[in-house]
Coordinates of C-alpha atoms in Angstrom, one line a residue:
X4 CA 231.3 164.6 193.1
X5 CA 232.2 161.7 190.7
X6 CA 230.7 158.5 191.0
X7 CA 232.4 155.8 188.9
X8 CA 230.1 152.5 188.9
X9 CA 231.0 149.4 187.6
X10 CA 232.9 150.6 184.7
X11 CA 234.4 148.7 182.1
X12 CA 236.8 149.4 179.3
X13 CA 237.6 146.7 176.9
X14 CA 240.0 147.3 173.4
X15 CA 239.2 143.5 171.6
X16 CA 240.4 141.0 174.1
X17 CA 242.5 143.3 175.8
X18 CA 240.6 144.8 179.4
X19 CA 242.1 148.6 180.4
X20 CA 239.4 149.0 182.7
X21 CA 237.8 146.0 184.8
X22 CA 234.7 146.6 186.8
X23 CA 235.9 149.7 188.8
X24 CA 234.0 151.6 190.9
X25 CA 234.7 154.4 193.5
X26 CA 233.3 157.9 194.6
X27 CA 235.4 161.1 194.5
X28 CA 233.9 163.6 196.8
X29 CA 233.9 167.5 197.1
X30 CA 236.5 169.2 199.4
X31 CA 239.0 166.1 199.1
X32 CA 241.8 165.8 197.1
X33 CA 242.1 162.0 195.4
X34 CA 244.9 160.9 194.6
X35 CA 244.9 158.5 191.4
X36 CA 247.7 155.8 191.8
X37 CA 249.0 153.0 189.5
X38 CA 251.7 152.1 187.3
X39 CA 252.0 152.8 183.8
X40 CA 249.5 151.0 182.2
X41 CA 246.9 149.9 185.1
X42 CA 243.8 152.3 183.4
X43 CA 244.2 155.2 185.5
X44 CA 244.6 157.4 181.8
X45 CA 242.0 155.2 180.3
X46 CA 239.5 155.8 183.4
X47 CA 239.9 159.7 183.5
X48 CA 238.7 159.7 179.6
X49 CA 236.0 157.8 179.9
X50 CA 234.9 160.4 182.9
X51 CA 236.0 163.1 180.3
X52 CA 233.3 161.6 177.9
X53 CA 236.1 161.1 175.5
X54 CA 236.2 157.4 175.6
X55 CA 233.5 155.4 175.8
X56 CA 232.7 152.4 178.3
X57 CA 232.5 149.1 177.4
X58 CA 230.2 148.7 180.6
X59 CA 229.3 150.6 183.5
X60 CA 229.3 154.4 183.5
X61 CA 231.1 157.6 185.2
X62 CA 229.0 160.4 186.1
X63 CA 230.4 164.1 187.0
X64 CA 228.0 166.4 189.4
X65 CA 225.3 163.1 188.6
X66 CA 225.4 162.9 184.8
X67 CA 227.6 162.1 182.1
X68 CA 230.4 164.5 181.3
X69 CA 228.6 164.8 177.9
X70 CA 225.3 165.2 179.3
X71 CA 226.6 168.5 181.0
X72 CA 225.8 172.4 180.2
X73 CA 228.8 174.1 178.8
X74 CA 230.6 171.0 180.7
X75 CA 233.9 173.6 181.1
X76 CA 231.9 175.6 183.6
X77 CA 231.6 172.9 185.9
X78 CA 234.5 170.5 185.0
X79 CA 238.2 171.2 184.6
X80 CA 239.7 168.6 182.3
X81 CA 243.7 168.5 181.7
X82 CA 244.6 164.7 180.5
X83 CA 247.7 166.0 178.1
X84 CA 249.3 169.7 178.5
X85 CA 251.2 168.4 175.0
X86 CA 247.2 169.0 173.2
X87 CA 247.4 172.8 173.1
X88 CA 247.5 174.8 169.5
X89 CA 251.6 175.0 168.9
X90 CA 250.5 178.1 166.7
X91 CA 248.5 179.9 169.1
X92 CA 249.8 182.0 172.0
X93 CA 249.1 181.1 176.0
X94 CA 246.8 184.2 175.9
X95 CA 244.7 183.1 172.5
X96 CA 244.3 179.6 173.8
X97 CA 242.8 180.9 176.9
X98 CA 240.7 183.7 175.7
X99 CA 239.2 181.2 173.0
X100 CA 238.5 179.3 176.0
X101 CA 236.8 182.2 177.2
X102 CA 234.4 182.4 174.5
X103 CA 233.6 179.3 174.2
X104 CA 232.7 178.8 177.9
X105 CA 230.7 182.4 178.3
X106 CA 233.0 183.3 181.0
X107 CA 234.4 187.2 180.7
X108 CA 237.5 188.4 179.1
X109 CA 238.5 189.2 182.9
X110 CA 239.2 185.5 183.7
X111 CA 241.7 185.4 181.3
X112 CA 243.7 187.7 183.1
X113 CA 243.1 186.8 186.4
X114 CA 244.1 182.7 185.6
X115 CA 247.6 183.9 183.3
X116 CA 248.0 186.0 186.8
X117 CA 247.3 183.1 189.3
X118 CA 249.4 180.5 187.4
X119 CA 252.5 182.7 186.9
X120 CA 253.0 182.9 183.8
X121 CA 254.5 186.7 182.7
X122 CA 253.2 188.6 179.9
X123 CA 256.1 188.0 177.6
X124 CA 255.3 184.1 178.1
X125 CA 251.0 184.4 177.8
X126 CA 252.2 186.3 174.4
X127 CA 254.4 183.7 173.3
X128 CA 253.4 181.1 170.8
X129 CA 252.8 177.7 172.7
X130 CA 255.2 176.0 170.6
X131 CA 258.1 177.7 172.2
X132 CA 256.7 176.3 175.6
X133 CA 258.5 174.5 178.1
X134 CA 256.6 171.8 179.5
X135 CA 256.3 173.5 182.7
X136 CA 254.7 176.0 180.9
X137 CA 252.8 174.0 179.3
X138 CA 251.7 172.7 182.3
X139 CA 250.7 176.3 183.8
X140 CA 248.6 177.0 180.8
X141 CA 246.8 174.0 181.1
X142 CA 245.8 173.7 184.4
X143 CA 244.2 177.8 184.0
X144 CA 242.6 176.7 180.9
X145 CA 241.4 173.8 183.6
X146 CA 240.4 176.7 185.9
X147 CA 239.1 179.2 183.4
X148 CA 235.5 178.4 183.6
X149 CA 235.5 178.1 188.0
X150 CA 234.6 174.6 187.9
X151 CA 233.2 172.6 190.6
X152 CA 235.4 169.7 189.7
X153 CA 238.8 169.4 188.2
X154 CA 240.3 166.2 187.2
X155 CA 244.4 166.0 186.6
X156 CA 246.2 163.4 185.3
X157 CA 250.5 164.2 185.9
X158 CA 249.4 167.6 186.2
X159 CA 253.1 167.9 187.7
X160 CA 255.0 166.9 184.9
X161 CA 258.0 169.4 184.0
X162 CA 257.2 171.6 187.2
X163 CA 260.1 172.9 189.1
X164 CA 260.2 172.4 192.6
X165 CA 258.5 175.7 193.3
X166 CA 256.1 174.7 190.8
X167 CA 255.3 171.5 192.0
X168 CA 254.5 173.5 195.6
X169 CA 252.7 176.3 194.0
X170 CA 250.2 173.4 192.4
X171 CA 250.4 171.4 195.6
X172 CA 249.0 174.9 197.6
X173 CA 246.9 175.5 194.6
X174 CA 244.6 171.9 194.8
X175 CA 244.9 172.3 198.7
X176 CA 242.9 176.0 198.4
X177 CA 240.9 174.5 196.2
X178 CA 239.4 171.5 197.9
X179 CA 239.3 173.3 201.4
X180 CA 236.7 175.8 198.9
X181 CA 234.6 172.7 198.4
X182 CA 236.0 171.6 195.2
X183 CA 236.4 168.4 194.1
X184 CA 240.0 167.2 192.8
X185 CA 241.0 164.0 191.2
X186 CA 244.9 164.1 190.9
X187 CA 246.6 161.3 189.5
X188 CA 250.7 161.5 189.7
X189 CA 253.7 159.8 189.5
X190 CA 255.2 161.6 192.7
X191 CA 254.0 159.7 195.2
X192 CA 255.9 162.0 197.5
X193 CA 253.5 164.7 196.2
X194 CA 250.5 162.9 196.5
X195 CA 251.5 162.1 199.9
X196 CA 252.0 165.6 201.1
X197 CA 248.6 166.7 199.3
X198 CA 246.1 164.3 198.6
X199 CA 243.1 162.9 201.0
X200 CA 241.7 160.1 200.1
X201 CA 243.9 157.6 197.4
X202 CA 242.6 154.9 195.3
X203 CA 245.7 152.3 193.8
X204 CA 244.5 150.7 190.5
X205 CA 246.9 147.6 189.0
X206 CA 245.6 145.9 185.8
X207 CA 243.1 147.4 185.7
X208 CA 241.6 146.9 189.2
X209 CA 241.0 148.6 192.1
X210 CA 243.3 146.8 194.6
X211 CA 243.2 150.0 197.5
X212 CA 241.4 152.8 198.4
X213 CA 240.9 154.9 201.7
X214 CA 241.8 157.8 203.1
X215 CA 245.6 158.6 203.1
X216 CA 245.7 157.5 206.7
X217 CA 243.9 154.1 206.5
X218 CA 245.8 153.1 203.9
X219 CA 249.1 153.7 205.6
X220 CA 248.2 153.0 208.6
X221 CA 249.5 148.9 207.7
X222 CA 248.9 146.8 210.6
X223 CA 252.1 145.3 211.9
X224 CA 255.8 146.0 211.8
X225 CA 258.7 146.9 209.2
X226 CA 261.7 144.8 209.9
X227 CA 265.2 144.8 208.2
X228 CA 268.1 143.2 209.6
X229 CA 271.4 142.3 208.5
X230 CA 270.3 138.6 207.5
X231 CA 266.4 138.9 206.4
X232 CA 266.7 134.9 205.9
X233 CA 267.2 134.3 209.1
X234 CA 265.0 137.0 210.5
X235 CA 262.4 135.1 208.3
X236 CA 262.9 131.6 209.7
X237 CA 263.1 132.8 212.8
X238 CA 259.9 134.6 213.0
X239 CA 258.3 131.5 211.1
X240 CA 259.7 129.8 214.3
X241 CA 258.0 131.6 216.3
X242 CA 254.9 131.1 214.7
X243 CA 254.8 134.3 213.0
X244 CA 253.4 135.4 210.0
X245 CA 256.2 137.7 208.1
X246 CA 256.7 138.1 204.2
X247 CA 259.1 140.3 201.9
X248 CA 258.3 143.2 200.7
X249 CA 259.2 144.3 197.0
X250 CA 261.5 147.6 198.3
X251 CA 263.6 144.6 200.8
X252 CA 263.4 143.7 204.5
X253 CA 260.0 142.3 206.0
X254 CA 256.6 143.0 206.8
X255 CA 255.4 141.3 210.1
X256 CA 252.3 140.6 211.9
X257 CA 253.6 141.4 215.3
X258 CA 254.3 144.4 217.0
X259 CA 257.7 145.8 217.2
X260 CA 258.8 145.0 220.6
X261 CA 258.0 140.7 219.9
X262 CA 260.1 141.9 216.3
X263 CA 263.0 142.5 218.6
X264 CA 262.5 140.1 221.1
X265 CA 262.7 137.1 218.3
X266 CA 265.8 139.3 216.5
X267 CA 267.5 139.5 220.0
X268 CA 267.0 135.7 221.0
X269 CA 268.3 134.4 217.7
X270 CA 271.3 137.0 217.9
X271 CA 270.2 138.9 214.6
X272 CA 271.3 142.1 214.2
X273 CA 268.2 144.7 213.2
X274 CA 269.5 147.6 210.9
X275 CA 265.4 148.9 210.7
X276 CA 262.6 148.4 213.2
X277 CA 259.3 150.7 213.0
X278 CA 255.3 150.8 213.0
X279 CA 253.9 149.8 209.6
X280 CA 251.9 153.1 209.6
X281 CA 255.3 155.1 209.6
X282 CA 256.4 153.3 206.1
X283 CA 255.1 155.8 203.5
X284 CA 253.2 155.8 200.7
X285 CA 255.8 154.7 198.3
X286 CA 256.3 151.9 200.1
X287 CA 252.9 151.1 200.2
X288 CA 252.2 151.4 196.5
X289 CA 255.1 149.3 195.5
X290 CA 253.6 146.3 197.5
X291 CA 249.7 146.9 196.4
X292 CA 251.3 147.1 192.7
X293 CA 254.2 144.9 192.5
X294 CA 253.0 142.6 190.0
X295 CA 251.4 145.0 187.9
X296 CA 254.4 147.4 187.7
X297 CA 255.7 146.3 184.4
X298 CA 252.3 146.0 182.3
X299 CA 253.0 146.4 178.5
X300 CA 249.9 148.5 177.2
X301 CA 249.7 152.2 178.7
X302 CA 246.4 152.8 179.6

């Protein structure tokens, strides 16, 4: 479990973090949404106990990270696969992991085995990494100690396709085990396919969180048509409520069949026509973030 209450993260008069709070809960997968700079990075280290808050506090299994025994034994951290030892091979950085967590030799082993990386590459000095393999190494340095919770932010970053499903199956396994996951990603396709429950953050606010299916499941309709204006004022005509959306065509407050029936009277040609809960969650994020999509400090 994480509980994040209230929190706050300030840097002078610039807010990362404004009065948050959310729970993530064991045997879920969250997904962590936002555009670059919203606070998702900024939240995850403060949970980490490597920034602190301004106000508020995050708590992992009901303390602070810091607070925790040998925290690596019950929290699996990977915020940058970039921060490993370049002069260090997969295998050192792992079993100095080992060590330091009081976990046997064996796991060592075991997590070089279970994120597929070869022996040639777990002898190789990290330097000569790919970021894929970067990426392996630090999501079993995330798994060395069998944590209860793991927290990921772009754990996906430079996975192949197989990769990204062997991850994807990975987080799956380990929620249905009663693990607690906090993913944050930018492939919202991935996080579609995977995740639970999703919380959207946009300058630095929480503007949506659910599970996967309430928040897709949009009331209303998704219309395009060859002439949205005139869709627009026709619906408006009608006295119903419709608005753009940021990807093009319109969002409605009607169901489908009235949709058509106002499109078909006013001899507008539809090109698109479907159930708001069928738009996906790209769609989705790209309205509940639209004017926070180009914020200029990466948080």
């Amino acid at each position: 479990m994480i509980t994040v209450e209230r929190l706050t993260k300030r840097y002078g008069p610039f807010t990362a973090v404004d009065d948050v709070s959310f729970e993530v809960k064991p045997g879920l997968v969250t997904g962590f949404l936002g555009p670059n700079g919203a606070g998702k990075t900024t939240a995850m280290r403060v949970m980490a106990g490597l920034t602190p808050a301004t106000s508020g506090r995050a708590t992992v299994l009901g303390k602070p990270y810091a607070a925790l025994p040998n925290p690596g034994r019950h929290v699996g951290l990977l915020l940058d696969a970039s921060a490993q030892h370049a002069g260090r091979t997969g295998r050192e950085v792992l079993t100095l992991g080992a060590i330091l967590m009081g976990v046997g030799k064996h796991r060592v082993d075991e997590m070089v085995e279970l994120v597929g990386l070869t022996e040639k590459e777990a002898n190789r000095r990290v330097r000569n990494y790919s970021l894929g393999m970067r990426q392996r190494l630090g999501i079993a340095h995330a798994l060395l100690g069998d944590p209860e919770v793991l927290i990921l932010d772009e754990p996906a970053n430079g996975l192949d396709p197989a990769g990204i499903r062997w991850m994807r199956d990975l987080l799956r396994g380990y929620a249905n085990e009663g693990g607690t996951v906090l993913l944050s990603s930018h492939l919202l396709g991935e996080i579609e396919r995977v995740a639970d429950e999703i919380i959207v953050i946009g300058h630095g606010t929480i503007v949506a969180q659910g599970t996967k299916d309430e928040l897709l499941a949009g009331a209303g309709t998704y219309a395009r048509s060859t002439d949205d204006d005139a869709l627009l004022a026709a619906l408006a005509e009608a006295s119903i409520v419709a608005q753009r959306t940021p990807t093009g065509g319109l969002q409605v407050e009607a169901e489908p069949i009235v949709v058509g029936r106002v499109a078909v009277a006013h001899q507008i040609v539809l090109t698109e026509l479907r159930g708001a809960d069928s738009r996906g969650l790209e769609e989705m994020f790209l309205d509940l973030t639209a004017d926070a999509a180009r914020e200029e400090v990466a948080a």
